[in-house]
Short mmCIF file of C-alpha atoms in Angstrom, two decimals:
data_model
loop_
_atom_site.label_atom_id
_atom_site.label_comp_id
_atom_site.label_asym_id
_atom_site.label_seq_id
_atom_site.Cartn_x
_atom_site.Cartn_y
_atom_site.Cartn_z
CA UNK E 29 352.09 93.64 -6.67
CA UNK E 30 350.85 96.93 -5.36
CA UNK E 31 347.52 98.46 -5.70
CA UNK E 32 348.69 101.56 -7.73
CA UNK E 33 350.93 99.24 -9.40
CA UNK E 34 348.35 97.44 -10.56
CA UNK E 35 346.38 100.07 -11.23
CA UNK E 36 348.76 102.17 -13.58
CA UNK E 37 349.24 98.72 -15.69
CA UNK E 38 345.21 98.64 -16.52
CA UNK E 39 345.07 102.75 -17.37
CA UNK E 40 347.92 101.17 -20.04
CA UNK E 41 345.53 99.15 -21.78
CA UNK E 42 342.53 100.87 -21.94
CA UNK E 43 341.26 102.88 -25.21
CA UNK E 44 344.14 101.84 -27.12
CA UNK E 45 346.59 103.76 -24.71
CA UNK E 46 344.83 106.77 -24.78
CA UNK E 47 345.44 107.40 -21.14
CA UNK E 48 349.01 106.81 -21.62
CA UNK E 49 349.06 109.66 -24.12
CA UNK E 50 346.52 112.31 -22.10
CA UNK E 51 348.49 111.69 -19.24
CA UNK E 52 352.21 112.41 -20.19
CA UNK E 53 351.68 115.97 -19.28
CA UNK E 54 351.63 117.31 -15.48
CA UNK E 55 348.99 115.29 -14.06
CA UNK E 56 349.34 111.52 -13.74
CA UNK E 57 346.60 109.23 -12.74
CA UNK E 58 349.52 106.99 -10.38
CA UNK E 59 349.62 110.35 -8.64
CA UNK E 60 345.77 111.70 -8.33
CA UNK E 61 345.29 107.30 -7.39
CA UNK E 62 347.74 107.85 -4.71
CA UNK E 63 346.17 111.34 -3.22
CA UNK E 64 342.69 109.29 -3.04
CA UNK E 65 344.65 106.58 -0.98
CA UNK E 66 345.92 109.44 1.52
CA UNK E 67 342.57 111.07 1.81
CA UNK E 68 341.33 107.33 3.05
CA UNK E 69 344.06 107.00 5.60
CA UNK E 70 343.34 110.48 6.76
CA UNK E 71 339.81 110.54 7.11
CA UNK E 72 339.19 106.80 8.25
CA UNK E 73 336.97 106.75 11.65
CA UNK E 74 337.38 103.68 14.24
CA UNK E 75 334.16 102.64 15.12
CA UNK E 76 334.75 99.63 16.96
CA UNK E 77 337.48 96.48 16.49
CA UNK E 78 336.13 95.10 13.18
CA UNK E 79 335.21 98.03 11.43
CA UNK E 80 336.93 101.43 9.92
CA UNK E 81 335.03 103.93 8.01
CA UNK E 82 336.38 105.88 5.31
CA UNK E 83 335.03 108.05 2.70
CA UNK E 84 333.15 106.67 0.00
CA UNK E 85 332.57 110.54 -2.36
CA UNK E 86 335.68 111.83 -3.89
CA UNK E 87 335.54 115.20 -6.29
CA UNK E 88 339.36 115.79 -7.35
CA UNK E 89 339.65 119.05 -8.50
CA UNK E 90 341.92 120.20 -11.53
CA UNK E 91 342.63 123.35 -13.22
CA UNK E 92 341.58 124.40 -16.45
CA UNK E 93 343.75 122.99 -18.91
CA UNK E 94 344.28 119.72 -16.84
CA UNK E 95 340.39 119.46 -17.01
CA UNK E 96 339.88 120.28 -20.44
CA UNK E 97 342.49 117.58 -21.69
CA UNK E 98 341.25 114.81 -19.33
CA UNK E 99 337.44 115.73 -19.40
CA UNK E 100 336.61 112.94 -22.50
CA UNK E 101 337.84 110.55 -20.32
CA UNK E 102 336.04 111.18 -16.98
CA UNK E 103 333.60 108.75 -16.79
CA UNK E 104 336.08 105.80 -17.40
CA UNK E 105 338.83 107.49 -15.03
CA UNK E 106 336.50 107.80 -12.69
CA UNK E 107 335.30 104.45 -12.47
CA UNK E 108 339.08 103.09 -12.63
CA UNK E 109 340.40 105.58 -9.95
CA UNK E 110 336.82 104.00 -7.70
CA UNK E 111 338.01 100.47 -8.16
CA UNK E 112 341.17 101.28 -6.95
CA UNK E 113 339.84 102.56 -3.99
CA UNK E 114 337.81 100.01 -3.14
CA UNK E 115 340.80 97.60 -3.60
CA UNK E 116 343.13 99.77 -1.29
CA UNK E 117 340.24 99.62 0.97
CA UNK E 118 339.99 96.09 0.55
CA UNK E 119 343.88 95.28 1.48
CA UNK E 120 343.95 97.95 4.56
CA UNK E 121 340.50 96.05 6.23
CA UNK E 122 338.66 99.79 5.52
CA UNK E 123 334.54 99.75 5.11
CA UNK E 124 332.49 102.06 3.54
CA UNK E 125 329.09 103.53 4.04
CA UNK E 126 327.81 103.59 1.02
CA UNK E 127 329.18 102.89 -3.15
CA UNK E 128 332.66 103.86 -4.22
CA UNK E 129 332.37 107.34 -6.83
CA UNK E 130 335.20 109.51 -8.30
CA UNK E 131 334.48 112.48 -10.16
CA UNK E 132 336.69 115.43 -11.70
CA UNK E 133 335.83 118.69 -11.71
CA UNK E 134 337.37 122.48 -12.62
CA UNK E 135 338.90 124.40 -10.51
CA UNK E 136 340.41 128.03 -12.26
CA UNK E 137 342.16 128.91 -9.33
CA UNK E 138 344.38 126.03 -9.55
CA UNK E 139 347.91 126.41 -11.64
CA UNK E 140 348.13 123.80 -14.52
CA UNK E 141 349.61 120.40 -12.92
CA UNK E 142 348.15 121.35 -9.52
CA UNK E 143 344.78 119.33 -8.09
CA UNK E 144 342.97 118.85 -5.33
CA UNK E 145 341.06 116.02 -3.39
CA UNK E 146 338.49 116.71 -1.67
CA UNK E 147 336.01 113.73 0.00
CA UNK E 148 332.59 112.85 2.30
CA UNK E 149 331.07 110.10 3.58
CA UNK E 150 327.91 109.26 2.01
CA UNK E 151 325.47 106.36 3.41
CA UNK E 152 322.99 104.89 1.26
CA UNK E 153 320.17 105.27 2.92
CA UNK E 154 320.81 109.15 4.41
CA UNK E 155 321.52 111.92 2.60
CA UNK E 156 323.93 113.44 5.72
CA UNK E 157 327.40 113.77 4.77
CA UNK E 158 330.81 115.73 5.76
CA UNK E 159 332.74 116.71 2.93
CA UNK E 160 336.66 117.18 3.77
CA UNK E 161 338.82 119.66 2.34
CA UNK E 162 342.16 118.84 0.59
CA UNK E 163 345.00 121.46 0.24
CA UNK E 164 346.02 121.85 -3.53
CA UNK E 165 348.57 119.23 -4.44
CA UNK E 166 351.44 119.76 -7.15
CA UNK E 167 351.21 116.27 -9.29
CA UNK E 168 354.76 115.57 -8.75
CA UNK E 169 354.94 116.76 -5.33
CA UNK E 170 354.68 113.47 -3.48
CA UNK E 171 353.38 113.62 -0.05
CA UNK E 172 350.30 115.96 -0.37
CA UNK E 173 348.95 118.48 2.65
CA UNK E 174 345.97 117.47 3.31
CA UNK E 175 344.00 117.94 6.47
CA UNK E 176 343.88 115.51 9.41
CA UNK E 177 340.46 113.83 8.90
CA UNK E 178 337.21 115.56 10.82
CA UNK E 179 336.51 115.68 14.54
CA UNK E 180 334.00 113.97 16.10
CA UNK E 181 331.60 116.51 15.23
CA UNK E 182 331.79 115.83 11.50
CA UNK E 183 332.03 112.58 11.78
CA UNK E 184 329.52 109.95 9.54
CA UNK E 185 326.59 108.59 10.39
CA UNK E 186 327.09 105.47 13.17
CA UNK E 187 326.52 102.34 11.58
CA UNK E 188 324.46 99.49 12.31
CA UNK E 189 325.81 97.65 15.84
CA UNK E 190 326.68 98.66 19.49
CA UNK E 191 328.59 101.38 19.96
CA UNK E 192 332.39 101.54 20.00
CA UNK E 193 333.59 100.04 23.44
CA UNK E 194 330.06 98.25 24.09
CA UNK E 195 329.85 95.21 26.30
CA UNK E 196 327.40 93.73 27.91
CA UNK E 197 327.12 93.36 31.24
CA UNK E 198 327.34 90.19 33.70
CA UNK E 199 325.06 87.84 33.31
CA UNK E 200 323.45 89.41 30.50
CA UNK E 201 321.07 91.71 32.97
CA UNK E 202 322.89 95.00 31.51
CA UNK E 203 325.55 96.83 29.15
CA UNK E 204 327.43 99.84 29.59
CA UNK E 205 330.49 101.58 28.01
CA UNK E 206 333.84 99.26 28.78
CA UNK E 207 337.46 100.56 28.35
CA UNK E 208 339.16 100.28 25.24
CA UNK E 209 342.02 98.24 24.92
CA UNK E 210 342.70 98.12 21.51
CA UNK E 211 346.22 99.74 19.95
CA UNK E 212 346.07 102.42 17.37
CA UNK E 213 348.98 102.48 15.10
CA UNK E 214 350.07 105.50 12.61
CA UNK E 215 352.30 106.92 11.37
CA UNK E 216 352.85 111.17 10.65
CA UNK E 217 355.01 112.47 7.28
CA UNK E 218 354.62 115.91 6.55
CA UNK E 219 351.18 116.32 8.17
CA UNK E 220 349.48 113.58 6.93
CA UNK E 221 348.02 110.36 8.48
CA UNK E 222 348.58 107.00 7.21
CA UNK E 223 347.20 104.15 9.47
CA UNK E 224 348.68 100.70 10.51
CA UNK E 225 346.09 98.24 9.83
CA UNK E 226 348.10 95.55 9.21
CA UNK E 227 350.82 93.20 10.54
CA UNK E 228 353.60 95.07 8.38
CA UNK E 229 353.94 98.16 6.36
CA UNK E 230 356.18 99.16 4.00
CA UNK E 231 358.08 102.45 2.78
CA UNK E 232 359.38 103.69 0.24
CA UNK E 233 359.57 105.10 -3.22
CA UNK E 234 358.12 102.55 -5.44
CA UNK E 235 354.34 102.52 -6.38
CA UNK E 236 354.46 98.82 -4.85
CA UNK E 237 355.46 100.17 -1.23
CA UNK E 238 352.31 100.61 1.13
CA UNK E 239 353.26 104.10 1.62
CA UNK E 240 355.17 106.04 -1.19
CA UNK E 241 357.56 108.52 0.30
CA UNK E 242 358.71 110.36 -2.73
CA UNK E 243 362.04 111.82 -1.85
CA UNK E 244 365.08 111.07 -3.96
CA UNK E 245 366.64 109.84 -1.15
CA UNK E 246 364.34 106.89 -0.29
CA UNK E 247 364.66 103.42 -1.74
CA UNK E 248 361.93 101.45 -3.76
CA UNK E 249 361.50 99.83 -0.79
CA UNK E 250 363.48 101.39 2.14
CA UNK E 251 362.15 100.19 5.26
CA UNK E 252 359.35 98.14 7.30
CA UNK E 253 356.85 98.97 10.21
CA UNK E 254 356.47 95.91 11.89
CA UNK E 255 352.87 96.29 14.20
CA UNK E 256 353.27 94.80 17.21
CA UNK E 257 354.13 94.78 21.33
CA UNK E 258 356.12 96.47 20.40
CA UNK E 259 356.02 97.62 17.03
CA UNK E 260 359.68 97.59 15.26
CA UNK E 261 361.24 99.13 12.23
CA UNK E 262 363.20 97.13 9.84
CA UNK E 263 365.87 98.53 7.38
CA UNK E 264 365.13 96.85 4.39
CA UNK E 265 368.77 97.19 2.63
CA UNK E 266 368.19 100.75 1.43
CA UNK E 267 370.97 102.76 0.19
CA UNK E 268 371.10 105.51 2.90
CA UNK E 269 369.79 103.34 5.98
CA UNK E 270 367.48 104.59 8.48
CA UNK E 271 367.87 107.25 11.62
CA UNK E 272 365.81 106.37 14.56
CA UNK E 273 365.10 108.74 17.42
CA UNK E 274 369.55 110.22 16.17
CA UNK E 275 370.48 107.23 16.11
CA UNK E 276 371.27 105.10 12.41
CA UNK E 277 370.47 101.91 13.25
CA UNK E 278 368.91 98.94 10.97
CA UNK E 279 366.32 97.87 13.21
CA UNK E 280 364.84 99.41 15.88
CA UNK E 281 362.10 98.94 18.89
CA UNK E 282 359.70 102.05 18.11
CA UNK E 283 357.59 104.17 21.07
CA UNK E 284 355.05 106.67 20.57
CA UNK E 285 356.55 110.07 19.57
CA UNK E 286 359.55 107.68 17.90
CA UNK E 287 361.20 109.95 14.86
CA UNK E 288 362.28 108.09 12.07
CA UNK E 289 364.51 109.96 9.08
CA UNK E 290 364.37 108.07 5.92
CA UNK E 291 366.72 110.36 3.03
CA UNK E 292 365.46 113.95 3.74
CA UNK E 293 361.77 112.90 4.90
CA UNK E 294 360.99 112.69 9.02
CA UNK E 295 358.44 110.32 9.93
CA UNK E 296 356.51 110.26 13.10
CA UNK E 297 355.06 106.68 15.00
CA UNK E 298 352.45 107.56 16.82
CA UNK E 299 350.43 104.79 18.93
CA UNK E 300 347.45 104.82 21.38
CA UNK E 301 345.31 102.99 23.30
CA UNK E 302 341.35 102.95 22.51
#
Protein backbone atom coordinates (compact mmCIF):
# COMPACT_ATOMS: atom_id res chain seq x y z
CA UNK A 1 0.00 0.00 0.00
CA UNK A 2 1.12 3.51 -0.70
CA UNK A 3 2.23 6.11 1.66
CA UNK A 4 -0.64 8.62 0.93
CA UNK A 5 -2.76 5.66 0.75
CA UNK A 6 -2.08 4.87 3.94
CA UNK A 7 -2.12 8.02 5.08
CA UNK A 8 -5.71 9.17 3.87
CA UNK A 9 -7.08 5.78 5.65
CA UNK A 10 -5.70 7.10 9.29
CA UNK A 11 -7.12 11.00 8.66
CA UNK A 12 -10.51 8.54 8.33
CA UNK A 13 -10.38 7.48 11.75
CA UNK A 14 -9.31 10.13 13.69
CA UNK A 15 -11.79 12.47 15.88
CA UNK A 16 -14.67 10.50 14.95
CA UNK A 17 -14.25 11.43 11.15
CA UNK A 18 -13.96 14.88 11.69
CA UNK A 19 -11.34 15.25 9.06
CA UNK A 20 -13.45 13.45 6.68
CA UNK A 21 -16.11 16.11 7.16
CA UNK A 22 -13.61 19.48 7.29
CA UNK A 23 -12.10 18.21 4.37
CA UNK A 24 -14.93 17.59 1.75
CA UNK A 25 -14.55 21.11 0.62
CA UNK A 26 -11.59 22.38 -1.79
CA UNK A 27 -8.67 21.40 0.11
CA UNK A 28 -7.88 17.74 0.76
CA UNK A 29 -5.22 16.54 3.05
CA UNK A 30 -4.30 13.42 0.13
CA UNK A 31 -3.52 16.53 -1.88
CA UNK A 32 -1.55 19.14 0.58
CA UNK A 33 0.30 15.17 1.74
CA UNK A 34 1.21 14.84 -1.80
CA UNK A 35 2.61 18.65 -2.40
CA UNK A 36 4.91 17.93 0.85
CA UNK A 37 6.15 14.71 -1.02
CA UNK A 38 7.07 16.94 -4.21
CA UNK A 39 8.72 19.63 -2.21
CA UNK A 40 11.09 16.55 -0.82
CA UNK A 41 11.90 15.30 -4.25
CA UNK A 42 12.59 18.81 -5.33
CA UNK A 43 14.67 20.08 -2.76
CA UNK A 44 16.65 16.79 -1.80
CA UNK A 45 20.64 17.51 -1.88
CA UNK A 46 23.19 14.48 -2.71
CA UNK A 47 25.76 14.62 -0.34
CA UNK A 48 27.56 11.59 -0.93
CA UNK A 49 26.36 7.69 -1.89
CA UNK A 50 24.53 6.88 1.37
CA UNK A 51 22.98 9.94 2.18
CA UNK A 52 20.20 12.54 0.66
CA UNK A 53 19.09 15.54 2.45
CA UNK A 54 15.78 16.91 2.29
CA UNK A 55 13.86 19.42 4.13
CA UNK A 56 12.82 18.78 7.47
CA UNK A 57 10.41 22.62 8.08
CA UNK A 58 7.30 22.75 6.08
CA UNK A 59 4.72 25.97 6.51
CA UNK A 60 1.78 25.19 3.90
CA UNK A 61 0.05 28.16 3.34
CA UNK A 62 -3.86 28.45 2.86
CA UNK A 63 -6.23 31.16 2.30
CA UNK A 64 -8.61 32.52 4.57
CA UNK A 65 -11.52 30.45 4.61
CA UNK A 66 -9.44 27.19 4.03
CA UNK A 67 -7.54 28.30 7.26
CA UNK A 68 -10.32 29.25 9.28
CA UNK A 69 -12.20 25.81 8.69
CA UNK A 70 -9.07 23.64 9.21
CA UNK A 71 -7.36 25.83 11.97
CA UNK A 72 -9.02 23.50 15.12
CA UNK A 73 -7.36 20.84 13.67
CA UNK A 74 -3.76 22.04 13.09
CA UNK A 75 -1.91 20.61 15.63
CA UNK A 76 -3.13 16.99 14.87
CA UNK A 77 -2.85 17.61 10.92
CA UNK A 78 0.24 18.71 11.39
CA UNK A 79 1.66 15.98 13.20
CA UNK A 80 -0.15 13.40 10.71
CA UNK A 81 0.97 15.27 7.48
CA UNK A 82 4.97 15.02 9.55
CA UNK A 83 4.64 11.30 9.90
CA UNK A 84 3.90 10.96 6.51
CA UNK A 85 6.82 12.62 5.57
CA UNK A 86 9.05 10.92 7.47
CA UNK A 87 7.59 7.63 6.06
CA UNK A 88 7.94 8.85 2.33
CA UNK A 89 11.33 9.71 3.43
CA UNK A 90 11.77 6.48 4.89
CA UNK A 91 10.72 4.37 1.56
CA UNK A 92 12.77 6.85 -0.95
CA UNK A 93 16.29 6.26 1.42
CA UNK A 94 15.93 10.40 2.16
CA UNK A 95 17.70 11.80 5.63
CA UNK A 96 16.98 14.68 7.43
CA UNK A 97 18.87 17.24 9.40
CA UNK A 98 16.97 17.75 12.02
CA UNK A 99 12.90 16.62 13.42
CA UNK A 100 10.04 16.33 10.97
CA UNK A 101 7.34 19.70 11.60
CA UNK A 102 4.27 20.75 9.53
CA UNK A 103 2.52 23.79 10.24
CA UNK A 104 -0.45 25.79 8.47
CA UNK A 105 -0.63 29.15 8.20
CA UNK A 106 -2.88 32.18 6.37
CA UNK A 107 -2.25 33.44 3.46
CA UNK A 108 -5.17 36.32 2.16
CA UNK A 109 -3.76 36.53 -1.07
CA UNK A 110 -4.54 33.06 -1.86
CA UNK A 111 -8.17 32.20 -3.61
CA UNK A 112 -10.21 29.68 -1.46
CA UNK A 113 -8.99 25.97 -2.50
CA UNK A 114 -5.56 27.36 -3.46
CA UNK A 115 -2.27 26.63 -1.00
CA UNK A 116 1.06 26.81 -0.93
CA UNK A 117 4.19 24.82 0.35
CA UNK A 118 6.82 26.35 1.23
CA UNK A 119 10.04 24.41 3.16
CA UNK A 120 13.87 24.77 4.86
CA UNK A 121 16.24 22.72 6.17
CA UNK A 122 16.69 23.02 9.76
CA UNK A 123 19.65 21.16 11.77
CA UNK A 124 19.38 20.64 15.31
CA UNK A 125 22.15 21.98 16.52
CA UNK A 126 22.34 25.39 14.08
CA UNK A 127 19.95 27.75 13.69
CA UNK A 128 21.06 28.32 9.65
CA UNK A 129 18.43 27.43 7.33
CA UNK A 130 17.15 28.08 3.53
CA UNK A 131 13.61 28.33 3.27
CA UNK A 132 12.24 27.41 -0.41
CA UNK A 133 9.47 29.00 -2.06
CA UNK A 134 6.45 27.07 -3.50
CA UNK A 135 4.21 28.54 -6.32
CA UNK A 136 0.46 28.55 -5.19
CA UNK A 137 -1.11 25.22 -5.94
CA UNK A 138 -4.95 24.72 -6.88
CA UNK A 139 -5.98 21.54 -4.51
CA UNK A 140 -7.21 19.64 -7.40
CA UNK A 141 -4.65 20.69 -9.74
CA UNK A 142 -2.34 17.69 -9.58
CA UNK A 143 1.18 18.28 -10.46
CA UNK A 144 2.03 21.54 -8.54
CA UNK A 145 4.78 24.37 -9.86
CA UNK A 146 7.05 24.46 -7.58
CA UNK A 147 10.62 25.57 -7.88
CA UNK A 148 13.61 23.33 -8.67
CA UNK A 149 15.23 22.94 -5.21
CA UNK A 150 18.18 25.69 -4.19
CA UNK A 151 21.63 26.04 -5.70
CA UNK A 152 24.54 25.30 -4.07
CA UNK A 153 24.57 28.52 -2.45
CA UNK A 154 21.46 27.83 -0.37
CA UNK A 155 22.18 24.69 0.24
CA UNK A 156 22.07 23.10 4.20
CA UNK A 157 24.53 22.84 6.44
CA UNK A 158 27.18 19.73 5.45
CA UNK A 159 26.73 17.00 7.68
CA UNK A 160 28.93 15.05 9.74
CA UNK A 161 31.55 12.84 7.31
CA UNK A 162 33.98 13.48 4.34
CA UNK A 163 32.89 15.37 1.78
CA UNK A 164 30.96 14.19 -1.28
CA UNK A 165 33.52 12.37 -3.65
CA UNK A 166 36.20 11.92 -0.69
CA UNK A 167 38.73 9.13 -0.84
CA UNK A 168 41.61 8.59 0.64
CA UNK A 169 44.62 8.33 -0.83
CA UNK A 170 47.16 5.27 -1.41
CA UNK A 171 48.43 3.87 1.28
CA UNK A 172 46.60 5.90 3.62
CA UNK A 173 49.46 8.88 3.48
CA UNK A 174 46.69 11.34 1.88
CA UNK A 175 43.01 12.14 0.53
CA UNK A 176 41.86 14.31 -2.08
CA UNK A 177 38.65 14.88 -4.13
CA UNK A 178 38.02 11.53 -6.51
CA UNK A 179 35.58 11.49 -9.51
CA UNK A 180 32.15 10.65 -9.08
CA UNK A 181 30.81 7.75 -10.56
CA UNK A 182 27.62 7.41 -9.21
CA UNK A 183 24.21 7.71 -11.61
CA UNK A 184 21.62 10.28 -10.88
CA UNK A 185 18.22 9.33 -11.95
CA UNK A 186 15.01 11.78 -12.34
CA UNK A 187 12.56 12.34 -13.84
CA UNK A 188 10.89 16.14 -15.13
CA UNK A 189 6.71 16.61 -15.38
CA UNK A 190 5.66 19.98 -15.69
CA UNK A 191 8.69 21.56 -13.98
CA UNK A 192 9.03 19.58 -11.16
CA UNK A 193 11.67 17.06 -9.91
CA UNK A 194 10.95 13.72 -8.68
CA UNK A 195 14.09 11.52 -7.99
CA UNK A 196 14.85 7.77 -8.71
CA UNK A 197 16.06 6.36 -5.58
CA UNK A 198 15.02 3.15 -6.04
CA UNK A 199 15.19 -0.01 -8.21
CA UNK A 200 11.61 0.79 -9.78
CA UNK A 201 9.16 3.57 -9.86
CA UNK A 202 5.85 3.73 -10.63
CA UNK A 203 3.24 6.16 -12.43
CA UNK A 204 0.21 6.88 -12.43
CA UNK A 205 -3.06 8.15 -11.12
CA UNK A 206 -3.71 6.26 -8.03
CA UNK A 207 -2.56 7.55 -4.53
CA UNK A 208 -0.64 4.03 -4.37
CA UNK A 209 1.63 4.94 -7.52
CA UNK A 210 5.14 6.45 -6.44
CA UNK A 211 4.42 9.38 -8.49
CA UNK A 212 0.72 10.55 -9.03
CA UNK A 213 0.28 12.04 -12.45
CA UNK A 214 -3.19 13.38 -12.25
CA UNK A 215 -4.41 13.58 -15.78
CA UNK A 216 -7.60 11.83 -16.81
CA UNK A 217 -5.80 10.13 -19.19
CA UNK A 218 -3.35 8.16 -16.99
CA UNK A 219 -4.09 4.80 -15.44
CA UNK A 220 -4.03 3.91 -11.62
CA UNK A 221 -1.02 2.52 -12.41
CA UNK A 222 0.15 3.30 -16.02
CA UNK A 223 3.67 2.62 -16.31
CA UNK A 224 7.19 1.67 -14.62
CA UNK A 225 10.75 3.31 -14.47
CA UNK A 226 12.94 0.57 -14.18
CA UNK A 227 16.64 2.17 -12.72
CA UNK A 228 19.24 0.63 -14.23
CA UNK A 229 22.27 0.30 -17.14
CA UNK A 230 20.16 1.20 -18.69
CA UNK A 231 17.16 2.32 -17.12
CA UNK A 232 13.81 1.03 -19.03
CA UNK A 233 10.19 1.93 -19.07
CA UNK A 234 7.56 -0.62 -18.73
CA UNK A 235 3.87 -0.22 -19.91
CA UNK A 236 2.05 -1.54 -17.21
CA UNK A 237 -1.35 -2.49 -19.22
CA UNK A 238 -2.73 1.06 -19.16
CA UNK A 239 -5.56 1.98 -21.26
CA UNK A 240 -3.86 4.51 -23.64
CA UNK A 241 -0.20 2.92 -23.64
CA UNK A 242 2.84 4.89 -23.54
CA UNK A 243 4.78 7.24 -26.33
CA UNK A 244 8.47 7.13 -26.05
CA UNK A 245 10.78 9.60 -27.74
CA UNK A 246 7.19 9.44 -30.99
CA UNK A 247 7.23 6.31 -30.82
CA UNK A 248 4.11 4.04 -28.81
CA UNK A 249 5.82 1.33 -27.70
CA UNK A 250 5.25 -0.91 -24.37
CA UNK A 251 8.66 -1.02 -23.23
CA UNK A 252 11.37 0.94 -23.97
CA UNK A 253 15.38 1.44 -23.30
CA UNK A 254 15.37 5.19 -21.90
CA UNK A 255 18.53 7.91 -22.47
CA UNK A 256 18.94 11.14 -20.92
CA UNK A 257 16.70 13.81 -22.56
CA UNK A 258 14.22 10.53 -23.31
CA UNK A 259 10.39 12.08 -23.63
CA UNK A 260 7.85 9.97 -22.42
CA UNK A 261 3.85 10.96 -23.11
CA UNK A 262 1.63 9.25 -20.73
CA UNK A 263 -2.43 10.58 -21.68
CA UNK A 264 -1.86 14.38 -22.13
CA UNK A 265 1.19 14.68 -19.54
CA UNK A 266 5.09 14.74 -21.09
CA UNK A 267 7.59 13.40 -18.89
CA UNK A 268 11.26 14.01 -19.07
CA UNK A 269 14.25 11.16 -17.92
CA UNK A 270 16.95 12.89 -17.10
CA UNK A 271 20.27 10.98 -15.85
CA UNK A 272 23.83 12.04 -14.84
CA UNK A 273 26.88 11.07 -13.66
CA UNK A 274 28.24 12.40 -10.10
Amino acid sequence: MGVLKRFEQRLEGLVNGTFAKVFKSEVQPVEIAGALQRECDNNATIWNRERTVVPNDFIVELSAPDYERLSPYSGQLGDELAGMVREYAKQQRYTFMGSVKVHLEKADELDTGLYRVRSRTLASSSSQSQRGSGAPNNAYGGQGGYPPGPGPAGAPPMPPGPPPGYAPGAGGTGGGPMPRTETRRWIEINGNRHQISRPTLVLGRSTEADVRVDDPGVSRKHCEIRAGEPSTIQDLGSTNGIVVDGQHTTRATLRDGSRIVVGSTTIIYRQAEG
